[in-house]
C-alpha angles and dihedrals in degrees: 000000000000112000104233096174094105087058093049094111094038118125091222103062116070095224125084102196137020115217097189135266130297109206130187119213109182137137124265118240115258099194143348096300129121088276086065096046094049101038093099090060085068101053142064122255137196121246122185115234094202142333115301138159091246092057100030110134098006125119115235136181124329092023088050139005125233101189100216112181098196135041126179109219108224138166114230118231119248113272093028126112132232109218096171136030128198108230115204117231109244097249092061093084094242096100113213093330117147129206129201106261107169115028118180131189145142128275115188104311093336141071133252135194136186119202110198102213132055111279093212092077088173119207108000124234117262090230093056119097090204089051095044093050099037090187089088090062091048094043089050093049092045094048089046090053091046091050087053094057100037108112096223 
């Protein structure tokens, strides 16, 4: 994970503080056992805060699991918008806490975004619908890019 703390006071990023990283290091399920059924309780998942062109047509928690292993805990700047939050699985000891995961804003005449998890998710988990059907990752990144070049 990239350390953005040196940029916290930057006008460019839509965040004003970094509260550290929450990482999950768990094993991956090997078969249809209890380990497989409960793996998503040990990961972070994305939850849409409202309809947005970046998230349109994509399944998010609780409809589907994304299985993120790391979330950078950040504080959005005033005037920005949180499009996605990261929800901790119940077994992470964080209860139902949510952290901002995708923050968008404006900078000058352009748009800026901060995604608080590594984009290089690596080999997807077999139990993650997003991993099994890789097109969700592709659609998310494509819509993210299209939002960035929209003239609105």
